[in-house]
mmCIF file of C-alpha atoms in Angstrom:
data_model
loop_
_atom_site.group_PDB
_atom_site.id
_atom_site.type_symbol
_atom_site.label_atom_id
_atom_site.label_comp_id
_atom_site.label_asym_id
_atom_site.label_seq_id
_atom_site.Cartn_x
_atom_site.Cartn_y
_atom_site.Cartn_z
ATOM 1 C CA MET A 1 0.000 0.000 0.000
ATOM 2 C CA LYS A 2 2.945 2.313 0.573
ATOM 3 C CA LEU A 3 3.582 2.359 -3.158
ATOM 4 C CA LEU A 4 0.139 3.897 -3.674
ATOM 5 C CA GLY A 5 1.013 6.931 -1.558
ATOM 6 C CA ARG A 6 2.725 9.999 -2.906
ATOM 7 C CA GLU A 7 6.131 9.051 -1.536
ATOM 8 C CA GLY A 8 5.777 5.546 -2.922
ATOM 9 C CA ARG A 9 4.885 6.831 -6.373
ATOM 10 C CA GLU A 10 7.866 9.176 -6.289
ATOM 11 C CA ARG A 11 10.170 6.292 -5.367
ATOM 12 C CA VAL A 12 8.870 4.167 -8.213
ATOM 13 C CA THR A 13 9.320 7.058 -10.644
ATOM 14 C CA ALA A 14 12.835 7.752 -9.383
ATOM 15 C CA ALA A 15 13.782 4.083 -9.716
ATOM 16 C CA ALA A 16 12.429 3.959 -13.264
ATOM 17 C CA LEU A 17 14.346 7.095 -14.223
ATOM 18 C CA GLN A 18 17.510 5.720 -12.643
ATOM 19 C CA HIS A 19 17.196 2.410 -14.512
ATOM 20 C CA PRO A 20 15.170 3.286 -17.633
ATOM 21 C CA SER A 21 16.177 0.219 -19.637
ATOM 22 C CA ARG A 22 14.946 -2.152 -16.931
ATOM 23 C CA ALA A 23 11.717 -0.210 -16.567
ATOM 24 C CA LEU A 24 11.064 -0.173 -20.302
ATOM 25 C CA LEU A 25 11.828 -3.850 -20.753
ATOM 26 C CA GLY A 26 9.361 -4.552 -17.942
ATOM 27 C CA VAL A 27 6.695 -2.465 -19.662
ATOM 28 C CA TYR A 28 7.526 -4.104 -22.977
ATOM 29 C CA ALA A 29 7.141 -7.589 -21.482
ATOM 30 C CA LEU A 30 3.800 -6.609 -19.956
ATOM 31 C CA SER A 31 2.649 -5.166 -23.280
ATOM 32 C CA ARG A 32 3.483 -8.493 -24.986
ATOM 33 C CA VAL A 33 1.169 -10.209 -22.524
ATOM 34 C CA VAL A 34 -1.570 -7.687 -23.332
ATOM 35 C CA ALA A 35 -1.005 -8.187 -27.061
ATOM 36 C CA LEU A 36 -1.129 -11.964 -26.681
ATOM 37 C CA LEU A 37 -4.350 -11.636 -24.693
ATOM 38 C CA GLY A 38 -5.848 -9.597 -27.525
ATOM 39 C CA ILE A 39 -4.845 -12.265 -30.039
ATOM 40 C CA TRP A 40 -6.361 -14.978 -27.814
ATOM 41 C CA VAL A 41 -9.650 -13.077 -27.559
ATOM 42 C CA ALA A 42 -9.649 -12.658 -31.343
ATOM 43 C CA ALA A 43 -9.057 -16.376 -31.862
ATOM 44 C CA ARG A 44 -11.607 -17.457 -29.262
ATOM 45 C CA TYR A 45 -14.482 -15.141 -30.078
ATOM 46 C CA TYR A 46 -13.949 -13.430 -33.442
ATOM 47 C CA GLN A 47 -12.116 -15.718 -35.852
ATOM 48 C CA GLU A 48 -14.510 -17.519 -38.199
ATOM 49 C CA PRO A 49 -13.721 -21.233 -38.676
ATOM 50 C CA ALA A 50 -13.923 -20.706 -42.443
ATOM 51 C CA GLY A 51 -10.858 -18.483 -42.234
ATOM 52 C CA VAL A 52 -8.617 -21.157 -40.691
ATOM 53 C CA GLY A 53 -10.102 -24.369 -42.065
ATOM 54 C CA HIS A 54 -11.291 -25.990 -38.832
ATOM 55 C CA LEU A 55 -13.917 -25.461 -36.141
ATOM 56 C CA GLU A 56 -11.732 -24.395 -33.206
ATOM 57 C CA PRO A 57 -9.484 -21.429 -34.142
ATOM 58 C CA THR A 58 -6.422 -21.136 -31.919
ATOM 59 C CA VAL A 59 -3.813 -18.515 -31.145
ATOM 60 C CA ARG A 60 -1.391 -20.421 -33.358
ATOM 61 C CA ASP A 61 -3.825 -20.040 -36.242
ATOM 62 C CA MET A 62 -3.784 -16.276 -35.752
ATOM 63 C CA PHE A 63 0.013 -16.289 -35.968
ATOM 64 C CA GLN A 64 -0.187 -17.940 -39.396
ATOM 65 C CA LEU A 65 -2.630 -15.582 -41.106
ATOM 66 C CA TRP A 66 -2.165 -12.739 -43.566
ATOM 67 C CA ASP A 67 1.421 -11.703 -44.369
ATOM 68 C CA ALA A 68 2.838 -14.472 -42.186
ATOM 69 C CA GLN A 69 1.890 -16.963 -44.894
ATOM 70 C CA TRP A 70 3.884 -15.043 -47.477
ATOM 71 C CA TYR A 71 6.957 -14.712 -45.294
ATOM 72 C CA GLU A 72 6.844 -18.435 -44.609
ATOM 73 C CA ARG A 73 6.719 -19.075 -48.350
ATOM 74 C CA ILE A 74 9.780 -16.859 -48.800
ATOM 75 C CA VAL A 75 11.631 -18.856 -46.156
ATOM 76 C CA THR A 76 10.637 -22.247 -47.566
ATOM 77 C CA GLU A 77 10.406 -21.538 -51.317
ATOM 78 C CA GLY A 78 12.316 -18.314 -51.944
ATOM 79 C CA TYR A 79 11.253 -15.739 -54.531
ATOM 80 C CA PRO A 80 9.684 -17.124 -57.734
ATOM 81 C CA VAL A 81 11.266 -16.531 -61.143
ATOM 82 C CA PRO A 82 9.663 -15.785 -63.513
ATOM 83 C CA LEU A 83 7.084 -13.663 -61.722
ATOM 84 C CA PRO A 84 3.664 -15.342 -61.439
ATOM 85 C CA ALA A 85 1.112 -13.923 -63.876
ATOM 86 C CA ASP A 86 -2.644 -14.208 -64.245
ATOM 87 C CA PRO A 87 -3.206 -16.842 -66.975
ATOM 88 C CA ARG A 88 -6.263 -14.992 -68.261
ATOM 89 C CA THR A 89 -4.896 -11.458 -68.524
ATOM 90 C CA GLY A 90 -1.148 -11.996 -68.514
ATOM 91 C CA GLU A 91 -0.753 -9.338 -65.816
ATOM 92 C CA ILE A 92 1.668 -9.812 -62.919
ATOM 93 C CA THR A 93 -0.218 -11.166 -59.916
ATOM 94 C CA TYR A 94 0.386 -11.718 -56.188
ATOM 95 C CA SER A 95 3.786 -13.094 -55.235
ATOM 96 C CA GLN A 96 6.508 -13.057 -52.602
ATOM 97 C CA TRP A 97 8.266 -10.203 -54.415
ATOM 98 C CA ALA A 98 5.972 -7.697 -52.668
ATOM 99 C CA PHE A 99 7.718 -8.520 -49.379
ATOM 100 C CA PHE A 100 11.189 -7.332 -48.420
ATOM 101 C CA PRO A 101 13.884 -9.955 -47.678
ATOM 102 C CA VAL A 102 15.715 -8.991 -44.469
ATOM 103 C CA PHE A 103 13.061 -10.202 -42.030
ATOM 104 C CA PRO A 104 12.608 -13.653 -43.603
ATOM 105 C CA ALA A 105 16.399 -13.959 -43.874
ATOM 106 C CA LEU A 106 16.727 -13.411 -40.119
ATOM 107 C CA VAL A 107 13.945 -15.899 -39.446
ATOM 108 C CA ARG A 108 15.648 -18.468 -41.657
ATOM 109 C CA LEU A 109 18.875 -17.902 -39.738
ATOM 110 C CA VAL A 110 17.117 -18.585 -36.423
ATOM 111 C CA MET A 111 15.467 -21.680 -37.901
ATOM 112 C CA VAL A 112 18.923 -23.235 -38.232
ATOM 113 C CA THR A 113 18.532 -24.040 -34.518
ATOM 114 C CA GLY A 114 15.667 -26.378 -35.389
ATOM 115 C CA LEU A 115 12.822 -24.013 -34.526
ATOM 116 C CA GLY A 116 9.767 -23.850 -36.755
ATOM 117 C CA PHE A 117 8.926 -20.774 -38.804
ATOM 118 C CA THR A 118 6.300 -19.312 -36.470
ATOM 119 C CA THR A 119 8.402 -19.751 -33.338
ATOM 120 C CA ALA A 120 11.484 -18.306 -35.022
ATOM 121 C CA ALA A 121 9.524 -15.326 -36.362
ATOM 122 C CA VAL A 122 8.076 -14.571 -32.927
ATOM 123 C CA LEU A 123 11.541 -14.788 -31.376
ATOM 124 C CA VAL A 124 13.025 -12.403 -33.954
ATOM 125 C CA ASN A 125 10.245 -9.908 -33.354
ATOM 126 C CA LEU A 126 10.437 -10.149 -29.569
ATOM 127 C CA VAL A 127 14.120 -9.229 -29.706
ATOM 128 C CA ALA A 128 13.646 -6.553 -32.371
ATOM 129 C CA GLY A 129 10.749 -5.004 -30.458
ATOM 130 C CA ALA A 130 12.754 -4.867 -27.236
ATOM 131 C CA ALA A 131 15.640 -3.207 -29.057
ATOM 132 C CA ALA A 132 13.206 -0.790 -30.706
ATOM 133 C CA VAL A 133 11.709 0.465 -27.437
ATOM 134 C CA LEU A 134 15.167 1.035 -25.937
ATOM 135 C CA LEU A 135 16.326 2.917 -29.032
ATOM 136 C CA ILE A 136 13.141 4.995 -29.167
ATOM 137 C CA HIS A 137 13.763 6.053 -25.578
ATOM 138 C CA ARG A 138 17.306 7.141 -26.422
ATOM 139 C CA VAL A 139 16.130 9.008 -29.500
ATOM 140 C CA LEU A 140 13.465 10.932 -27.588
ATOM 141 C CA ARG A 141 15.747 11.874 -24.700
ATOM 142 C CA PHE A 142 18.465 13.149 -27.063
ATOM 143 C CA PRO A 143 18.750 16.892 -26.288
ATOM 144 C CA GLY A 144 20.187 18.130 -29.577
ATOM 145 C CA HIS A 145 18.128 20.398 -31.853
ATOM 146 C CA ALA A 146 15.256 20.419 -29.358
ATOM 147 C CA ALA A 147 13.676 22.996 -27.075
ATOM 148 C CA SER A 148 14.877 23.025 -23.480
ATOM 149 C CA GLN A 149 12.804 20.655 -21.354
ATOM 150 C CA PRO A 150 13.762 19.847 -17.725
ATOM 151 C CA ALA A 151 11.418 16.839 -17.714
ATOM 152 C CA ARG A 152 12.856 15.394 -20.938
ATOM 153 C CA ASP A 153 13.967 12.114 -19.332
ATOM 154 C CA ARG A 154 10.555 11.573 -17.785
ATOM 155 C CA LEU A 155 8.704 12.411 -20.991
ATOM 156 C CA ALA A 156 10.945 10.137 -23.052
ATOM 157 C CA LEU A 157 10.513 7.243 -20.624
ATOM 158 C CA VAL A 158 6.722 7.495 -20.574
ATOM 159 C CA ALA A 159 6.521 7.989 -24.347
ATOM 160 C CA ALA A 160 8.576 4.870 -25.037
ATOM 161 C CA GLY A 161 6.408 2.933 -22.600
ATOM 162 C CA LEU A 162 3.167 4.112 -24.201
ATOM 163 C CA TRP A 163 4.518 3.233 -27.644
ATOM 164 C CA CYS A 164 4.573 -0.391 -26.465
ATOM 165 C CA LEU A 165 0.780 -0.150 -26.103
ATOM 166 C CA TYR A 166 0.059 1.345 -29.514
ATOM 167 C CA PRO A 167 -3.196 -0.325 -30.689
ATOM 168 C CA ALA A 168 -1.465 -2.305 -33.446
ATOM 169 C CA THR A 169 1.343 -3.460 -31.158
ATOM 170 C CA GLY A 170 0.151 -7.052 -31.504
ATOM 171 C CA VAL A 171 1.647 -7.093 -34.989
ATOM 172 C CA MET A 172 5.084 -7.122 -33.353
ATOM 173 C CA LEU A 173 4.330 -10.644 -32.135
ATOM 174 C CA LEU A 174 3.388 -11.848 -35.604
ATOM 175 C CA ALA A 175 5.513 -12.596 -38.662
ATOM 176 C CA TYR A 176 5.527 -8.987 -39.845
ATOM 177 C CA THR A 177 8.356 -6.476 -40.324
ATOM 178 C CA GLU A 178 7.095 -3.726 -37.997
ATOM 179 C CA ALA A 179 9.297 -4.570 -35.009
ATOM 180 C CA LEU A 180 12.456 -4.846 -37.107
ATOM 181 C CA ALA A 181 11.649 -1.711 -39.106
ATOM 182 C CA ALA A 182 10.957 0.298 -35.937
ATOM 183 C CA CYS A 183 14.284 -0.850 -34.523
ATOM 184 C CA LEU A 184 16.142 0.192 -37.678
ATOM 185 C CA VAL A 185 14.378 3.559 -38.012
ATOM 186 C CA ALA A 186 15.023 4.500 -34.384
ATOM 187 C CA GLY A 187 18.612 3.300 -34.653
ATOM 188 C CA ALA A 188 19.150 5.284 -37.842
ATOM 189 C CA LEU A 189 17.808 8.488 -36.288
ATOM 190 C CA LEU A 190 20.004 8.042 -33.226
ATOM 191 C CA LEU A 191 23.097 7.491 -35.378
ATOM 192 C CA LEU A 192 22.204 10.539 -37.462
ATOM 193 C CA MET A 193 21.862 12.814 -34.445
ATOM 194 C CA ARG A 194 25.131 11.487 -33.007
ATOM 195 C CA ARG A 195 26.830 12.170 -36.369
ATOM 196 C CA HIS A 196 27.841 8.584 -36.980
ATOM 197 C CA TYR A 197 27.217 8.957 -40.697
ATOM 198 C CA LEU A 198 28.921 5.809 -41.973
ATOM 199 C CA TRP A 199 27.031 3.635 -39.503
ATOM 200 C CA PHE A 200 23.837 5.413 -40.545
ATOM 201 C CA ALA A 201 24.624 4.537 -44.161
ATOM 202 C CA LEU A 202 24.917 0.858 -43.257
ATOM 203 C CA VAL A 203 21.599 0.870 -41.399
ATOM 204 C CA ALA A 204 19.951 2.755 -44.278
ATOM 205 C CA VAL A 205 20.965 0.062 -46.754
ATOM 206 C CA VAL A 206 19.610 -2.688 -44.482
ATOM 207 C CA LEU A 207 16.424 -0.670 -44.036
ATOM 208 C CA GLY A 208 16.100 -0.454 -47.816
ATOM 209 C CA TYR A 209 15.705 -4.231 -47.875
ATOM 210 C CA THR A 210 13.374 -4.222 -44.859
ATOM 211 C CA ARG A 211 10.777 -1.505 -45.430
ATOM 212 C CA ALA A 212 10.090 1.254 -47.966
ATOM 213 C CA VAL A 213 10.637 4.279 -45.716
ATOM 214 C CA ALA A 214 13.826 5.863 -47.101
ATOM 215 C CA PRO A 215 12.100 8.880 -48.729
ATOM 216 C CA ALA A 216 10.691 9.936 -45.352
ATOM 217 C CA LEU A 217 13.978 9.290 -43.577
ATOM 218 C CA GLY A 218 15.730 11.349 -46.227
ATOM 219 C CA LEU A 219 14.002 14.520 -45.036
ATOM 220 C CA ALA A 220 15.435 14.035 -41.549
ATOM 221 C CA VAL A 221 18.883 13.600 -43.110
ATOM 222 C CA LEU A 222 18.636 16.791 -45.160
ATOM 223 C CA VAL A 223 17.382 18.865 -42.229
ATOM 224 C CA HIS A 224 20.147 17.493 -40.003
ATOM 225 C CA LEU A 225 22.808 18.421 -42.556
ATOM 226 C CA LEU A 226 21.373 21.910 -42.951
ATOM 227 C CA LEU A 227 21.496 22.422 -39.188
ATOM 228 C CA ARG A 228 25.009 20.986 -39.015
ATOM 229 C CA TRP A 229 26.171 23.307 -41.806
ATOM 230 C CA ARG A 230 24.735 26.376 -40.058
ATOM 231 C CA GLU A 231 26.185 25.380 -36.691
ATOM 232 C CA ASP A 232 29.654 24.811 -38.140
ATOM 233 C CA ARG A 233 29.624 28.143 -39.929
ATOM 234 C CA ALA A 234 28.425 29.928 -36.789
ATOM 235 C CA ALA A 235 31.277 28.299 -34.861
ATOM 236 C CA GLY A 236 33.775 29.496 -37.445
ATOM 237 C CA VAL A 237 34.817 26.012 -38.545
ATOM 238 C CA ARG A 238 34.719 24.347 -41.923
ATOM 239 C CA PRO A 239 31.160 23.111 -42.575
ATOM 240 C CA LEU A 240 30.920 19.352 -41.997
ATOM 241 C CA GLY A 241 34.629 19.322 -41.137
ATOM 242 C CA GLY A 242 36.186 15.912 -41.582
ATOM 243 C CA ASP A 243 32.800 14.247 -42.064
ATOM 244 C CA ARG A 244 32.338 15.203 -45.709
ATOM 245 C CA VAL A 245 33.180 11.751 -47.012
ATOM 246 C CA GLY A 246 30.870 10.187 -44.447
ATOM 247 C CA VAL A 247 28.106 12.604 -45.420
ATOM 248 C CA GLY A 248 28.548 11.701 -49.077
ATOM 249 C CA VAL A 249 28.333 7.997 -48.306
ATOM 250 C CA MET A 250 25.280 8.603 -46.119
ATOM 251 C CA LEU A 251 23.463 10.543 -48.846
ATOM 252 C CA ALA A 252 24.287 7.894 -51.434
ATOM 253 C CA ALA A 253 23.147 5.101 -49.113
ATOM 254 C CA THR A 254 19.889 6.898 -48.314
ATOM 255 C CA ALA A 255 19.170 7.423 -52.001
ATOM 256 C CA PHE A 256 20.013 3.798 -52.772
ATOM 257 C CA SER A 257 17.803 2.633 -49.911
ATOM 258 C CA ALA A 258 14.806 4.246 -51.593
ATOM 259 C CA VAL A 259 15.221 2.119 -54.726
ATOM 260 C CA ALA A 260 17.210 -0.882 -53.485
ATOM 261 C CA TRP A 261 14.452 -3.479 -53.452
ATOM 262 C CA PRO A 262 12.641 -2.298 -56.619
ATOM 263 C CA LEU A 263 15.979 -2.430 -58.480
ATOM 264 C CA THR A 264 16.712 -5.879 -57.082
ATOM 265 C CA VAL A 265 13.295 -7.205 -58.086
ATOM 266 C CA GLY A 266 13.740 -5.703 -61.540
ATOM 267 C CA TYR A 267 17.169 -7.273 -61.955
ATOM 268 C CA PHE A 268 16.192 -10.816 -60.972
ATOM 269 C CA SER A 269 12.855 -10.771 -62.791
ATOM 270 C CA GLY A 270 14.107 -9.122 -65.960
ATOM 271 C CA LEU A 271 11.308 -6.545 -65.747
ATOM 272 C CA PRO A 272 12.475 -3.044 -64.707
ATOM 273 C CA ASP A 273 9.116 -2.168 -63.132
ATOM 274 C CA ALA A 274 8.360 -5.618 -61.756
ATOM 275 C CA PHE A 275 8.122 -4.466 -58.125
ATOM 276 C CA PHE A 276 5.540 -1.835 -58.986
ATOM 277 C CA GLN A 277 3.564 -4.317 -61.067
ATOM 278 C CA VAL A 278 3.453 -6.664 -58.083
ATOM 279 C CA GLN A 279 2.399 -3.790 -55.817
ATOM 280 C CA ALA A 280 -0.347 -2.896 -58.296
ATOM 281 C CA ALA A 281 -1.649 -6.454 -58.029
ATOM 282 C CA TRP A 282 -1.984 -5.845 -54.282
ATOM 283 C CA GLY A 283 -3.911 -2.625 -54.959
ATOM 284 C CA GLN A 284 -1.113 -0.069 -54.551
ATOM 285 C CA ARG A 285 -1.255 2.378 -57.463
ATOM 286 C CA PRO A 286 0.502 5.618 -56.445
ATOM 287 C CA ALA A 287 0.635 6.660 -60.109
ATOM 288 C CA GLN A 288 -2.958 7.839 -59.691
ATOM 289 C CA GLY A 289 -1.526 10.804 -57.786
ATOM 290 C CA PRO A 290 -0.464 11.568 -54.200
ATOM 291 C CA PHE A 291 -3.306 11.830 -51.665
ATOM 292 C CA VAL A 292 -5.919 11.399 -54.423
ATOM 293 C CA LEU A 293 -7.082 7.986 -53.241
ATOM 294 C CA TRP A 294 -7.571 9.210 -49.667
ATOM 295 C CA PHE A 295 -9.601 12.243 -50.660
ATOM 296 C CA SER A 296 -11.660 10.117 -53.048
ATOM 297 C CA TRP A 297 -12.300 7.583 -50.296
ATOM 298 C CA ALA A 298 -13.326 10.262 -47.785
ATOM 299 C CA TRP A 299 -15.681 11.836 -50.320
ATOM 300 C CA GLU A 300 -17.257 8.523 -51.319
ATOM 301 C CA GLU A 301 -17.747 7.440 -47.699
ATOM 302 C CA LYS A 302 -18.985 10.642 -46.039
ATOM 303 C CA GLY A 303 -19.039 13.356 -48.698
ATOM 304 C CA LEU A 304 -17.796 16.819 -47.808
ATOM 305 C CA ALA A 305 -17.935 16.007 -44.087
ATOM 306 C CA GLY A 306 -15.510 13.133 -44.612
ATOM 307 C CA VAL A 307 -13.026 15.362 -46.420
ATOM 308 C CA VAL A 308 -13.321 18.054 -43.730
ATOM 309 C CA VAL A 309 -12.736 15.541 -40.925
ATOM 310 C CA MET A 310 -9.700 14.068 -42.677
ATOM 311 C CA VAL A 311 -8.182 17.507 -43.293
ATOM 312 C CA ALA A 312 -8.889 18.491 -39.673
ATOM 313 C CA LEU A 313 -7.151 15.378 -38.340
ATOM 314 C CA VAL A 314 -4.084 15.975 -40.494
ATOM 315 C CA ALA A 315 -4.000 19.663 -39.525
ATOM 316 C CA THR A 316 -4.259 18.814 -35.820
ATOM 317 C CA TYR A 317 -1.413 16.343 -36.079
ATOM 318 C CA LEU A 318 0.787 18.822 -37.945
ATOM 319 C CA ALA A 319 0.025 21.502 -35.355
ATOM 320 C CA LEU A 320 1.054 19.177 -32.530
ATOM 321 C CA VAL A 321 4.314 18.203 -34.220
ATOM 322 C CA ILE A 322 5.235 21.778 -35.106
ATOM 323 C CA GLY A 323 3.881 23.339 -31.916
ATOM 324 C CA ARG A 324 4.787 23.254 -28.238
ATOM 325 C CA HIS A 325 3.975 19.613 -27.656
ATOM 326 C CA GLY A 326 6.434 18.560 -30.334
ATOM 327 C CA SER A 327 9.163 21.082 -29.603
ATOM 328 C CA TRP A 328 10.811 18.953 -26.904
ATOM 329 C CA MET A 329 11.726 16.336 -29.516
ATOM 330 C CA PRO A 330 14.876 16.696 -31.655
ATOM 331 C CA LEU A 331 14.157 18.391 -34.964
ATOM 332 C CA GLU A 332 15.294 15.320 -36.894
ATOM 333 C CA VAL A 333 12.642 13.275 -35.092
ATOM 334 C CA ARG A 334 9.997 15.884 -35.823
ATOM 335 C CA MET A 335 10.932 15.752 -39.502
ATOM 336 C CA TRP A 336 10.411 12.003 -39.443
ATOM 337 C CA ALA A 337 7.082 12.586 -37.693
ATOM 338 C CA LEU A 338 6.049 14.930 -40.501
ATOM 339 C CA ALA A 339 7.460 13.088 -43.484
ATOM 340 C CA TYR A 340 6.538 9.487 -42.723
ATOM 341 C CA PRO A 341 2.739 9.836 -42.304
ATOM 342 C CA LEU A 342 2.526 12.225 -45.267
ATOM 343 C CA TYR A 343 4.555 9.767 -47.322
ATOM 344 C CA LEU A 344 2.109 7.013 -46.394
ATOM 345 C CA PHE A 345 -0.906 9.108 -47.311
ATOM 346 C CA ALA A 346 0.754 9.996 -50.604
ATOM 347 C CA VAL A 347 1.567 6.473 -51.799
ATOM 348 C CA VAL A 348 -0.645 4.032 -49.854
ATOM 349 C CA ARG A 349 -4.280 3.473 -50.728
ATOM 350 C CA PRO A 350 -6.935 3.694 -47.983
ATOM 351 C CA ILE A 351 -6.575 0.384 -46.193
ATOM 352 C CA THR A 352 -6.978 -0.920 -42.664
ATOM 353 C CA SER A 353 -3.259 -1.797 -42.626
ATOM 354 C CA MET A 354 -2.574 1.909 -42.097
ATOM 355 C CA TRP A 355 -2.979 1.291 -38.355
ATOM 356 C CA ARG A 356 0.091 -0.926 -38.263
ATOM 357 C CA PHE A 357 2.002 1.215 -40.756
ATOM 358 C CA LEU A 358 1.742 4.116 -38.304
ATOM 359 C CA LEU A 359 3.450 2.026 -35.627
ATOM 360 C CA LEU A 360 6.720 3.324 -37.096
ATOM 361 C CA ASP A 361 5.599 6.885 -36.385
ATOM 362 C CA PHE A 362 6.707 6.576 -32.767
ATOM 363 C CA PRO A 363 6.696 10.383 -32.248
ATOM 364 C CA ILE A 364 2.908 9.994 -31.980
ATOM 365 C CA ALA A 365 3.546 8.440 -28.564
ATOM 366 C CA ALA A 366 5.705 11.433 -27.643
ATOM 367 C CA LEU A 367 2.927 13.845 -28.620
ATOM 368 C CA VAL A 368 0.315 11.894 -26.644
ATOM 369 C CA THR A 369 2.670 11.829 -23.668
ATOM 370 C CA SER A 370 3.229 15.574 -23.818
ATOM 371 C CA VAL A 371 -0.505 16.298 -24.028
ATOM 372 C CA ALA A 372 -1.174 13.945 -21.104
ATOM 373 C CA MET A 373 1.646 15.090 -18.827
ATOM 374 C CA ARG A 374 2.076 18.794 -19.516
ATOM 375 C CA THR A 375 -0.107 21.880 -19.380
ATOM 376 C CA SER A 376 -2.172 22.890 -22.402
ATOM 377 C CA THR A 377 0.531 25.364 -23.386
ATOM 378 C CA GLY A 378 3.181 22.652 -23.415
ATOM 379 C CA GLY A 379 4.732 23.967 -20.211
ATOM 380 C CA ASP A 380 5.588 22.193 -16.978
ATOM 381 C CA VAL A 381 4.558 18.662 -16.097
ATOM 382 C CA VAL A 382 1.261 18.734 -14.213
ATOM 383 C CA ARG A 383 0.988 17.405 -10.679
ATOM 384 C CA HIS A 384 -1.367 14.532 -11.500
ATOM 385 C CA TRP A 385 0.497 13.323 -14.583
ATOM 386 C CA ARG A 386 0.518 9.705 -13.383
ATOM 387 C CA LEU A 387 -3.271 9.556 -13.310
ATOM 388 C CA ARG A 388 -3.460 11.030 -16.791
ATOM 389 C CA VAL A 389 -0.908 8.579 -18.133
ATOM 390 C CA ALA A 390 -2.749 5.694 -16.470
ATOM 391 C CA ILE A 391 -5.980 6.746 -18.202
ATOM 392 C CA VAL A 392 -4.180 6.893 -21.555
ATOM 393 C CA ALA A 393 -2.660 3.458 -20.915
ATOM 394 C CA VAL A 394 -6.079 1.951 -20.157
ATOM 395 C CA LEU A 395 -7.490 3.448 -23.360
ATOM 396 C CA LEU A 396 -4.557 2.059 -25.319
ATOM 397 C CA VAL A 397 -5.098 -1.415 -23.867
ATOM 398 C CA GLY A 398 -8.667 -1.164 -25.121
ATOM 399 C CA GLY A 399 -7.259 -0.161 -28.495
ATOM 400 C CA VAL A 400 -4.985 -3.213 -28.544
ATOM 401 C CA ILE A 401 -7.951 -5.512 -27.920
ATOM 402 C CA ALA A 402 -10.070 -3.673 -30.504
ATOM 403 C CA TRP A 403 -7.358 -3.893 -33.178
ATOM 404 C CA SER A 404 -6.762 -7.571 -32.482
ATOM 405 C CA CYS A 405 -10.449 -8.467 -32.615
ATOM 406 C CA GLY A 406 -11.428 -6.118 -35.417
ATOM 407 C CA LEU A 407 -8.622 -6.536 -37.941
ATOM 408 C CA LEU A 408 -6.570 -9.626 -37.160
ATOM 409 C CA PRO A 409 -9.245 -12.303 -37.799
ATOM 410 C CA TYR A 410 -9.451 -13.501 -41.401
ATOM 411 C CA VAL A 411 -12.992 -13.703 -42.736
ATOM 412 C CA PRO A 412 -13.045 -14.746 -46.419
ATOM 413 C CA TRP A 413 -16.166 -12.739 -47.235
ATOM 414 C CA HIS A 414 -15.085 -9.568 -45.406
ATOM 415 C CA VAL A 415 -11.370 -8.893 -45.782
ATOM 416 C CA THR A 416 -9.901 -6.191 -43.496
ATOM 417 C CA PRO A 417 -6.142 -6.810 -43.377
ATOM 418 C CA PRO A 418 -4.248 -5.862 -40.207
#
């Protein structure tokens, strides 16, 4: 009961701040239990037998649905050449080439120990997710290019913890790339801010074969270099100093990362635009124009009101990132927070998978944390911040259950991919 008193709460907070990695790994472990509970509820009460082929759907069935099937095919069969085509139309159809190779390569490496695909994939994601939350914490507490904030360590700790409870967090237990991609993105941003440009270049290349996020990450790189150039000139030293070669390699690696997998698919298939043809088979057609599909969807669903609501949501998010509640984050992180969601809305069609795509936008957790813990003006941390954070955490747990039950089950006649 002493822990429930004010002094007890202060001791717990102080201990967490003194040992943030332990605290975050504890929260992460608890969040995996919550995510697994959500998957169990989905299997027990929401998964239709027709979607799994037998009358009693299990948690294991849920781990083998959707993209997990494709990653398992990559591990067991590899990538098909020539690309599969529809026999009636001759157009390129669904195939493993839509999925990036680093994650299945890691799973295959773990399977050398004798583990099955599902177990190995879960193990890879458990480790990648743990690394991601620790890196996100370090990124958010980094003081460079950010407004002064005495409570930075506390905000960063809570934000990283809340990120573990993002509604789509259950996907980090499944055979998906989110956990690995989040780890690489956070690691890349940390290396960038610490000016380890050659290491950043290496991570960028790996990321190029993991997830298509390089264009958004590129904005953070350019803004960082602009700030570095201005700071060096203001200090009276040669801009970029002895890092010019490293900067050149970093820029080249970032550019290559944006096209690495499409070029690879084109090379092995013999079709220069093979990757985009495969993506088109899955419904991704960015050639129709950036943002067009989202505005069309909003108009078709709710008319003018739908468009207004969508614009209002985007405007609110931008205001939070640019305004006081985002100012405590490093500018490079804020650039990622701006570029990544806009990049998604520009190239991804309206689809329920957007919930898991936004898992990589971890600054959302930082914004929610700031709104919950600080005054409306983005000032000092309020006295009852723990109660506010607890309320947010409870709501997020509800979101985890809702995502698991609403999107994870596979129903053949009503497809809503997670």
